[in-house]
Amino acid sequence: MHDIRSIRDNPEGFDAGLARRGAEPVAKDILALDEERRALTTKLQEAQSRRNEASKAIGKAMGQGDIDTAEVLKAEVAQIKADMPALEEREKALGEKLQHALALIPNIPFDDVPQGEDETDNVEVSSWGEKPAFDFEPKEHADIAPALGMDFETGAMLSGARFTFLRGDMARLHRALGQFMVDRQTRENGYTECAPPVLVKDEAMYGTDKLPKFAEDSFRTTDERWLIPTAEVSLTASVMGQIIDDAALPMRLTALTQCFRSEAGAAGRDTRGFIRQHQFEKCELVSIVKPEDSEAEHERMLKAAQGVLEALELPYRTMLLCTGDMGFGARKTYDLEVWLPGQGAYREISSCSNTGDFQARRMNARYRPEGSKKTEFVHTLNGSGLAVGRTLVAVIENGQQADGSVLVPEVLAPYMGGVTKLEPQA
């Protein structure tokens, strides 16, 4: 959510920021709506003031025996009272219309975000690791994994497309990856582990900018709750409506949860395999910080996500997203893309975003700086540390052997009960 005052103060600059994202200018329309609402608010205040003045004058006139004046004033007060409900209703409707209009406007990118239209304009910041060399033609995970316990057919039979049933050591490896991620983020990177609800109210989705714009991308239950598309929603919204103590910041939260996405905007993409599922697990990272700390926290969060890939010895590259490829609520985003030998391509496995005070304004999440009577909005950041299913895919493709088996990364040994290799089953 944007601060209407910043639009009033610099409408040209606001539209210029939107233009960097390829968005249409909106300041003129927003300010016209704002001016109409403010004019109506002024009219209401004047009416209320006149009603109070006239009410007092009635008593004075009655005390002086001026019945005619008192009757005229009574009629005026009655008319004001009759007119006010319509004015109040109109003011409320205009306020809601303004809020809705503001809620549909994407965040403004930071100045150091590269200009661009789509993913082809993203900038590689760094790369890590050596791509594995094979003495055979590497396969995609969808060709290797069924013999190892990744059952696409049963998943589809039970739930339809984009659902998968994992069995045996494949299921254990999937669980091990998630547990390893959470343990690393809590023990080494200072995140507090949480177990949040995966069903949330409208307010939580709205506060984390998933509503109203992206309603079709999520699943809604018949009792009007939402299945979270990411634990970012639950973790970030946990401070909704709060004034946080200065000493409690930064807050760093992590959770390993099921996530649910309708993938409405991804029709026809990654329909084969385990890359894009309706139900998946993710280790989410959320930071809630003071405004002056958010840029440094963004770099810290990025390193926390990178560390998981490095521990698993998975080659990856870090991409700074351009203005045209960033998410709706982000001011700056880094993507981590892991190397998949079977596809011969890098694929996204984590996004780490700084949203500034965009979500905090929607949630009314604030803090009171030490020694100050005024409150300020916090800054919120979110990232994947990592997406478990995509990490499983990367382990399969990078660890594949000529006989169809897959080597388990050494760092997962404590979680695998002595299993060092996934073997094909008859």
Short mmCIF file of C-alpha atoms in Angstrom, two decimals:
data_model
loop_
_atom_site.label_atom_id
_atom_site.label_comp_id
_atom_site.label_asym_id
_atom_site.label_seq_id
_atom_site.Cartn_x
_atom_site.Cartn_y
_atom_site.Cartn_z
CA MET A 1 0.00 0.00 0.00
CA HIS A 2 1.22 3.45 -0.84
CA ASP A 3 1.16 6.54 1.34
CA ILE A 4 -1.33 8.91 -0.26
CA ARG A 5 0.73 11.83 1.07
CA SER A 6 3.73 10.79 -0.98
CA ILE A 7 1.55 10.78 -4.10
CA ARG A 8 0.23 14.24 -3.25
CA ASP A 9 3.74 15.56 -2.64
CA ASN A 10 5.28 14.19 -5.84
CA PRO A 11 2.76 12.82 -8.33
CA GLU A 12 5.20 13.03 -11.25
CA GLY A 13 7.84 11.09 -9.34
CA PHE A 14 5.28 8.46 -8.34
CA ASP A 15 4.18 7.90 -11.93
CA ALA A 16 7.83 7.80 -13.03
CA GLY A 17 8.44 4.98 -10.54
CA LEU A 18 5.47 3.05 -11.91
CA ALA A 19 6.65 3.66 -15.46
CA ARG A 20 9.88 1.83 -14.62
CA ARG A 21 7.73 -1.25 -14.03
CA GLY A 22 5.82 -0.72 -17.26
CA ALA A 23 2.71 0.38 -15.34
CA GLU A 24 0.36 3.11 -16.48
CA PRO A 25 0.35 6.49 -14.68
CA VAL A 26 -2.29 6.66 -11.95
CA ALA A 27 -1.45 9.72 -9.85
CA LYS A 28 -3.97 11.99 -11.58
CA ASP A 29 -6.88 9.61 -11.02
CA ILE A 30 -5.81 8.77 -7.48
CA LEU A 31 -5.48 12.43 -6.52
CA ALA A 32 -8.86 13.30 -8.09
CA LEU A 33 -10.48 10.60 -5.98
CA ASP A 34 -8.55 11.74 -2.93
CA GLU A 35 -9.60 15.36 -3.48
CA GLU A 36 -13.25 14.38 -3.83
CA ARG A 37 -13.08 12.39 -0.60
CA ARG A 38 -11.31 15.17 1.28
CA ALA A 39 -13.82 17.75 0.03
CA LEU A 40 -16.65 15.57 1.29
CA THR A 41 -14.87 15.10 4.62
CA THR A 42 -14.58 18.88 4.94
CA LYS A 43 -18.27 19.27 4.10
CA LEU A 44 -19.15 16.73 6.79
CA GLN A 45 -16.99 18.47 9.37
CA GLU A 46 -18.56 21.83 8.52
CA ALA A 47 -22.04 20.33 8.80
CA GLN A 48 -21.19 18.78 12.17
CA SER A 49 -19.78 22.09 13.37
CA ARG A 50 -22.85 24.01 12.19
CA ARG A 51 -25.15 21.45 13.86
CA ASN A 52 -23.34 21.93 17.17
CA GLU A 53 -23.42 25.71 16.86
CA ALA A 54 -27.12 25.73 15.98
CA SER A 55 -27.94 23.36 18.85
CA LYS A 56 -26.26 25.70 21.31
CA ALA A 57 -28.06 28.68 19.74
CA ILE A 58 -31.41 26.95 20.23
CA GLY A 59 -30.86 26.87 23.98
CA LYS A 60 -29.83 30.50 24.01
CA ALA A 61 -32.84 31.58 21.95
CA MET A 62 -35.21 29.61 24.16
CA GLY A 63 -33.66 31.21 27.23
CA GLN A 64 -34.31 34.64 25.75
CA GLY A 65 -37.85 33.75 24.84
CA ASP A 66 -37.13 34.02 21.10
CA ILE A 67 -39.32 31.12 20.02
CA ASP A 68 -39.33 31.98 16.31
CA THR A 69 -35.51 31.94 16.10
CA ALA A 70 -35.41 28.70 18.08
CA GLU A 71 -37.86 27.05 15.68
CA VAL A 72 -35.83 28.16 12.65
CA LEU A 73 -32.69 26.73 14.26
CA LYS A 74 -34.46 23.48 15.14
CA ALA A 75 -35.48 23.09 11.51
CA GLU A 76 -31.92 23.71 10.38
CA VAL A 77 -30.54 21.12 12.83
CA ALA A 78 -33.16 18.61 11.72
CA GLN A 79 -32.21 19.13 8.07
CA ILE A 80 -28.51 18.71 8.85
CA LYS A 81 -29.25 15.49 10.74
CA ALA A 82 -31.32 14.24 7.83
CA ASP A 83 -28.59 15.03 5.29
CA MET A 84 -25.62 13.63 7.27
CA PRO A 85 -26.21 9.85 6.85
CA ALA A 86 -26.05 10.19 3.06
CA LEU A 87 -22.90 12.31 3.33
CA GLU A 88 -21.30 9.80 5.72
CA GLU A 89 -22.20 6.90 3.46
CA ARG A 90 -20.76 8.71 0.46
CA GLU A 91 -17.57 9.55 2.37
CA LYS A 92 -17.20 5.90 3.43
CA ALA A 93 -17.75 4.68 -0.14
CA LEU A 94 -15.15 7.12 -1.49
CA GLY A 95 -12.67 6.06 1.18
CA GLU A 96 -13.15 2.40 0.27
CA LYS A 97 -12.85 3.20 -3.42
CA LEU A 98 -9.58 5.05 -2.78
CA GLN A 99 -8.21 2.20 -0.66
CA HIS A 100 -9.13 -0.32 -3.34
CA ALA A 101 -7.45 1.77 -6.03
CA LEU A 102 -4.28 2.10 -3.93
CA ALA A 103 -4.30 -1.64 -3.21
CA LEU A 104 -4.02 -2.43 -6.93
CA ILE A 105 -0.91 -0.30 -7.50
CA PRO A 106 2.42 -2.22 -7.41
CA ASN A 107 5.35 -1.18 -5.26
CA ILE A 108 7.92 1.31 -6.54
CA PRO A 109 11.35 -0.26 -7.35
CA PHE A 110 14.52 0.93 -5.66
CA ASP A 111 16.81 3.09 -7.79
CA ASP A 112 19.42 0.31 -8.13
CA VAL A 113 16.95 -2.18 -9.65
CA PRO A 114 17.85 -2.62 -13.34
CA GLN A 115 15.36 -1.42 -15.91
CA GLY A 116 13.81 -4.17 -18.01
CA GLU A 117 10.67 -5.76 -19.38
CA ASP A 118 10.96 -9.44 -18.45
CA GLU A 119 13.30 -12.19 -17.18
CA THR A 120 15.63 -11.75 -20.15
CA ASP A 121 16.64 -8.38 -18.67
CA ASN A 122 17.57 -9.76 -15.25
CA VAL A 123 21.20 -9.28 -14.22
CA GLU A 124 23.47 -12.08 -13.01
CA VAL A 125 25.16 -10.93 -9.81
CA SER A 126 27.25 -14.03 -9.06
CA SER A 127 27.49 -17.78 -9.56
CA TRP A 128 28.68 -20.61 -7.32
CA GLY A 129 29.80 -24.19 -7.81
CA GLU A 130 30.87 -26.30 -10.76
CA LYS A 131 28.30 -27.95 -12.97
CA PRO A 132 28.63 -31.73 -12.67
CA ALA A 133 30.25 -33.59 -15.53
CA PHE A 134 28.64 -36.84 -16.65
CA ASP A 135 29.98 -39.65 -18.82
CA PHE A 136 26.41 -40.29 -19.95
CA GLU A 137 23.55 -38.11 -21.16
CA PRO A 138 21.91 -36.66 -18.01
CA LYS A 139 18.16 -37.09 -17.74
CA GLU A 140 15.43 -34.85 -16.40
CA HIS A 141 14.09 -35.72 -12.97
CA ALA A 142 10.70 -36.73 -14.40
CA ASP A 143 12.45 -39.59 -16.26
CA ILE A 144 14.57 -40.71 -13.29
CA ALA A 145 12.34 -40.20 -10.29
CA PRO A 146 9.39 -42.58 -10.92
CA ALA A 147 11.65 -45.62 -10.39
CA LEU A 148 12.89 -44.02 -7.15
CA GLY A 149 9.48 -43.39 -5.56
CA MET A 150 8.11 -40.21 -7.19
CA ASP A 151 4.67 -41.39 -8.26
CA PHE A 152 3.01 -38.94 -10.64
CA GLU A 153 0.21 -41.32 -11.65
CA THR A 154 -1.13 -41.92 -8.14
CA GLY A 155 -0.95 -38.22 -7.34
CA ALA A 156 -3.00 -37.45 -10.44
CA MET A 157 -5.47 -40.25 -9.68
CA LEU A 158 -6.06 -38.91 -6.17
CA SER A 159 -6.08 -35.18 -6.81
CA GLY A 160 -5.62 -34.36 -10.49
CA ALA A 161 -2.82 -32.66 -12.39
CA ARG A 162 0.10 -31.05 -10.51
CA PHE A 163 -0.10 -33.40 -7.52
CA THR A 164 2.49 -36.09 -6.73
CA PHE A 165 2.67 -39.06 -4.36
CA LEU A 166 6.13 -39.70 -2.85
CA ARG A 167 7.12 -43.12 -1.50
CA GLY A 168 9.93 -44.75 0.44
CA ASP A 169 13.37 -43.14 0.40
CA MET A 170 12.13 -40.45 -1.99
CA ALA A 171 9.62 -39.30 0.64
CA ARG A 172 12.33 -39.54 3.28
CA LEU A 173 14.74 -37.43 1.21
CA HIS A 174 12.03 -34.84 0.71
CA ARG A 175 11.43 -34.71 4.48
CA ALA A 176 15.16 -34.61 5.19
CA LEU A 177 15.63 -31.59 2.94
CA GLY A 178 12.91 -29.63 4.71
CA GLN A 179 14.21 -30.49 8.17
CA PHE A 180 17.77 -29.63 7.18
CA MET A 181 16.67 -26.24 5.86
CA VAL A 182 14.81 -25.28 9.03
CA ASP A 183 17.63 -26.52 11.26
CA ARG A 184 20.17 -24.50 9.32
CA GLN A 185 18.10 -21.31 9.37
CA THR A 186 17.44 -21.56 13.11
CA ARG A 187 20.84 -22.81 14.30
CA GLU A 188 23.13 -20.85 12.00
CA ASN A 189 21.17 -17.84 10.81
CA GLY A 190 19.21 -16.80 13.88
CA TYR A 191 15.67 -17.35 12.63
CA THR A 192 12.96 -18.34 15.10
CA GLU A 193 11.10 -21.48 14.05
CA CYS A 194 7.32 -21.10 13.85
CA ALA A 195 4.43 -23.46 13.14
CA PRO A 196 1.76 -21.11 11.75
CA PRO A 197 -1.73 -21.88 10.44
CA VAL A 198 -1.97 -22.68 6.75
CA LEU A 199 -5.56 -21.42 6.65
CA VAL A 200 -5.87 -17.65 7.02
CA LYS A 201 -8.47 -14.88 6.86
CA ASP A 202 -8.86 -12.23 4.18
CA GLU A 203 -7.01 -9.70 6.33
CA ALA A 204 -3.80 -11.74 6.35
CA MET A 205 -3.87 -12.22 2.57
CA TYR A 206 -4.66 -8.56 1.98
CA GLY A 207 -1.94 -7.39 4.35
CA THR A 208 0.71 -9.37 2.50
CA ASP A 209 -0.50 -8.04 -0.89
CA LYS A 210 -2.02 -11.33 -2.11
CA LEU A 211 -5.48 -9.76 -2.24
CA PRO A 212 -7.28 -8.40 -4.11
CA LYS A 213 -5.06 -8.66 -7.17
CA PHE A 214 -4.03 -12.32 -6.91
CA ALA A 215 -7.17 -14.01 -5.60
CA GLU A 216 -7.30 -16.39 -8.58
CA ASP A 217 -3.81 -17.68 -7.79
CA SER A 218 -4.87 -19.07 -4.40
CA PHE A 219 -7.34 -21.66 -3.10
CA ARG A 220 -10.27 -20.56 -0.94
CA THR A 221 -12.27 -22.83 1.35
CA THR A 222 -16.05 -22.91 1.58
CA ASP A 223 -15.92 -21.10 4.95
CA GLU A 224 -14.05 -18.19 3.29
CA ARG A 225 -10.54 -18.91 4.53
CA TRP A 226 -7.51 -19.10 2.25
CA LEU A 227 -4.92 -21.85 1.93
CA ILE A 228 -1.62 -19.99 2.16
CA PRO A 229 0.36 -19.73 -1.09
CA THR A 230 3.47 -19.32 1.10
CA ALA A 231 4.19 -19.06 4.83
CA GLU A 232 5.16 -15.45 4.11
CA VAL A 233 1.46 -14.73 4.62
CA SER A 234 1.18 -16.28 8.09
CA LEU A 235 4.58 -15.16 9.35
CA THR A 236 4.41 -11.56 8.13
CA ALA A 237 0.78 -11.09 9.16
CA SER A 238 1.62 -12.28 12.68
CA VAL A 239 2.48 -8.63 13.47
CA MET A 240 -0.65 -7.24 11.80
CA GLY A 241 -2.12 -4.29 13.70
CA GLN A 242 0.68 -4.28 16.28
CA ILE A 243 3.04 -1.63 17.60
CA ILE A 244 6.27 -3.57 18.07
CA ASP A 245 8.73 -2.70 20.79
CA ASP A 246 11.90 -1.14 19.39
CA ALA A 247 14.05 -3.67 21.24
CA ALA A 248 12.22 -6.60 19.59
CA LEU A 249 13.55 -5.68 16.14
CA PRO A 250 14.80 -7.25 13.99
CA MET A 251 12.37 -10.16 14.06
CA ARG A 252 13.51 -13.14 11.98
CA LEU A 253 10.96 -15.92 11.50
CA THR A 254 11.05 -19.21 9.61
CA ALA A 255 8.57 -22.01 9.01
CA LEU A 256 8.43 -25.23 7.04
CA THR A 257 4.86 -25.49 5.77
CA GLN A 258 2.69 -26.87 3.06
CA CYS A 259 1.87 -24.21 0.47
CA PHE A 260 -0.96 -24.17 -2.03
CA ARG A 261 -1.21 -22.36 -5.37
CA SER A 262 -3.77 -22.65 -8.12
CA GLU A 263 -1.10 -21.73 -10.71
CA ALA A 264 -3.84 -19.89 -12.62
CA GLY A 265 -1.25 -17.67 -14.25
CA ALA A 266 1.01 -20.57 -15.23
CA ALA A 267 -1.22 -22.55 -17.57
CA GLY A 268 0.89 -24.83 -19.76
CA ARG A 269 4.14 -24.19 -17.87
CA ASP A 270 6.06 -27.08 -16.28
CA THR A 271 3.15 -29.47 -16.59
CA ARG A 272 5.58 -32.40 -16.52
CA GLY A 273 7.40 -33.38 -13.36
CA PHE A 274 7.70 -31.92 -9.86
CA ILE A 275 8.68 -28.31 -10.62
CA ARG A 276 5.29 -26.61 -10.42
CA GLN A 277 2.77 -28.23 -8.06
CA HIS A 278 -0.51 -27.13 -6.55
CA GLN A 279 0.69 -28.40 -3.15
CA PHE A 280 4.32 -28.13 -2.08
CA GLU A 281 6.57 -27.51 0.93
CA LYS A 282 8.77 -24.51 1.46
CA CYS A 283 11.07 -23.24 4.17
CA GLU A 284 10.07 -19.58 4.36
CA LEU A 285 12.18 -16.73 5.74
CA VAL A 286 10.57 -13.49 6.97
CA SER A 287 12.27 -10.47 8.52
CA ILE A 288 10.56 -7.52 10.18
CA VAL A 289 13.01 -4.67 10.69
CA LYS A 290 13.50 -0.95 11.16
CA PRO A 291 13.49 1.00 7.88
CA GLU A 292 17.17 1.89 8.09
CA ASP A 293 18.10 -1.81 8.40
CA SER A 294 16.10 -3.31 5.54
CA GLU A 295 18.71 -3.14 2.79
CA ALA A 296 21.37 -4.84 4.92
CA GLU A 297 18.79 -7.39 6.05
CA HIS A 298 18.03 -8.17 2.42
CA GLU A 299 21.66 -9.10 1.77
CA ARG A 300 21.72 -11.15 4.97
CA MET A 301 18.60 -13.08 3.95
CA LEU A 302 20.10 -13.75 0.54
CA LYS A 303 23.19 -15.28 2.14
CA ALA A 304 20.99 -17.46 4.37
CA ALA A 305 19.29 -18.91 1.29
CA GLN A 306 22.54 -19.27 -0.65
CA GLY A 307 24.08 -21.18 2.25
CA VAL A 308 21.58 -24.02 1.88
CA LEU A 309 22.48 -24.56 -1.77
CA GLU A 310 26.18 -24.45 -0.98
CA ALA A 311 25.81 -26.97 1.84
CA LEU A 312 23.99 -29.29 -0.56
CA GLU A 313 26.73 -28.66 -3.17
CA LEU A 314 24.23 -27.56 -5.79
CA PRO A 315 25.55 -25.13 -8.44
CA TYR A 316 23.52 -21.94 -8.66
CA ARG A 317 23.55 -18.35 -9.80
CA THR A 318 22.18 -15.20 -8.17
CA MET A 319 20.04 -12.92 -10.32
CA LEU A 320 18.95 -9.36 -9.59
CA LEU A 321 15.48 -9.06 -11.09
CA CYS A 322 14.70 -6.19 -13.41
CA THR A 323 11.78 -3.83 -12.91
CA GLY A 324 9.54 -5.79 -15.26
CA ASP A 325 10.07 -9.18 -13.60
CA MET A 326 9.67 -8.28 -9.93
CA GLY A 327 6.69 -9.35 -7.85
CA PHE A 328 3.83 -6.96 -7.18
CA GLY A 329 4.87 -6.04 -3.62
CA ALA A 330 8.65 -5.99 -4.05
CA ARG A 331 10.97 -3.01 -4.23
CA LYS A 332 13.97 -5.24 -4.97
CA THR A 333 14.29 -8.99 -5.52
CA TYR A 334 17.11 -11.49 -5.85
CA ASP A 335 16.36 -14.88 -7.40
CA LEU A 336 18.52 -17.93 -6.81
CA GLU A 337 18.53 -20.25 -9.80
CA VAL A 338 19.83 -23.78 -9.38
CA TRP A 339 21.49 -25.72 -12.21
CA LEU A 340 19.42 -28.64 -13.55
CA PRO A 341 21.62 -30.83 -15.80
CA GLY A 342 18.66 -32.76 -17.23
CA GLN A 343 17.12 -29.54 -18.50
CA GLY A 344 20.49 -27.95 -19.25
CA ALA A 345 19.21 -24.78 -17.61
CA TYR A 346 19.11 -22.76 -14.42
CA ARG A 347 15.71 -22.73 -12.69
CA GLU A 348 14.43 -20.54 -9.88
CA ILE A 349 14.60 -22.12 -6.44
CA SER A 350 14.35 -19.05 -4.20
CA SER A 351 13.24 -15.43 -4.33
CA CYS A 352 14.32 -12.96 -1.65
CA SER A 353 12.44 -9.66 -1.68
CA ASN A 354 12.49 -6.38 0.20
CA THR A 355 8.99 -4.86 0.23
CA GLY A 356 9.90 -1.75 2.24
CA ASP A 357 6.85 -0.50 4.16
CA PHE A 358 4.43 -1.64 1.42
CA GLN A 359 3.03 -4.60 3.38
CA ALA A 360 3.35 -2.86 6.76
CA ARG A 361 1.01 -0.08 5.62
CA ARG A 362 -1.57 -2.62 4.47
CA MET A 363 -1.25 -4.48 7.80
CA ASN A 364 -0.83 -1.36 9.97
CA ALA A 365 2.31 -2.91 11.49
CA ARG A 366 4.41 -0.30 13.28
CA TYR A 367 7.12 0.21 15.87
CA ARG A 368 7.95 3.05 18.22
CA PRO A 369 11.58 4.18 17.93
CA GLU A 370 13.33 4.43 21.27
CA GLY A 371 12.75 7.84 22.84
CA SER A 372 10.02 8.80 20.37
CA LYS A 373 6.31 9.29 20.96
CA LYS A 374 5.52 8.72 17.30
CA THR A 375 5.30 5.36 15.59
CA GLU A 376 6.74 4.37 12.21
CA PHE A 377 5.92 1.57 9.83
CA VAL A 378 8.30 -1.39 9.91
CA HIS A 379 9.87 -2.84 6.77
CA THR A 380 9.16 -6.46 5.83
CA LEU A 381 11.24 -8.90 3.80
CA ASN A 382 10.55 -12.45 2.66
CA GLY A 383 12.44 -15.23 0.94
CA SER A 384 12.62 -18.97 0.37
CA GLY A 385 15.24 -20.88 2.23
CA LEU A 386 14.40 -22.99 0.09
CA ALA A 387 11.50 -24.45 -1.92
CA VAL A 388 11.75 -28.11 -0.88
CA GLY A 389 10.30 -29.74 -4.00
CA ARG A 390 12.53 -27.83 -6.38
CA THR A 391 15.53 -28.63 -4.19
CA LEU A 392 14.59 -32.30 -4.40
CA VAL A 393 14.52 -31.98 -8.18
CA ALA A 394 17.98 -30.37 -8.14
CA VAL A 395 19.39 -33.14 -5.92
CA ILE A 396 17.99 -35.80 -8.25
CA GLU A 397 19.32 -34.23 -11.44
CA ASN A 398 22.75 -33.27 -10.08
CA GLY A 399 23.24 -36.51 -8.16
CA GLN A 400 22.05 -38.91 -10.86
CA GLN A 401 24.18 -41.92 -11.76
CA ALA A 402 24.37 -43.97 -14.96
CA ASP A 403 22.45 -46.87 -13.35
CA GLY A 404 19.49 -44.63 -12.48
CA SER A 405 20.39 -44.21 -8.82
CA VAL A 406 20.83 -40.83 -7.11
CA LEU A 407 23.49 -39.89 -4.56
CA VAL A 408 22.25 -38.21 -1.37
CA PRO A 409 24.19 -35.06 -0.35
CA GLU A 410 26.53 -35.80 2.57
CA VAL A 411 25.07 -33.01 4.71
CA LEU A 412 21.77 -34.92 4.85
CA ALA A 413 23.33 -38.03 6.43
CA PRO A 414 21.98 -37.26 9.95
CA TYR A 415 18.45 -37.15 8.53
CA MET A 416 18.59 -40.21 6.26
CA GLY A 417 19.28 -43.05 8.69
CA GLY A 418 22.23 -44.41 6.76
CA VAL A 419 20.70 -44.09 3.29
CA THR A 420 23.35 -42.59 1.01
CA LYS A 421 21.82 -43.44 -2.35
CA LEU A 422 18.33 -43.75 -3.80
CA GLU A 423 18.14 -47.00 -5.75
CA PRO A 424 15.70 -47.80 -8.56
CA GLN A 425 12.98 -50.23 -7.52
CA ALA A 426 11.44 -52.90 -9.70
#
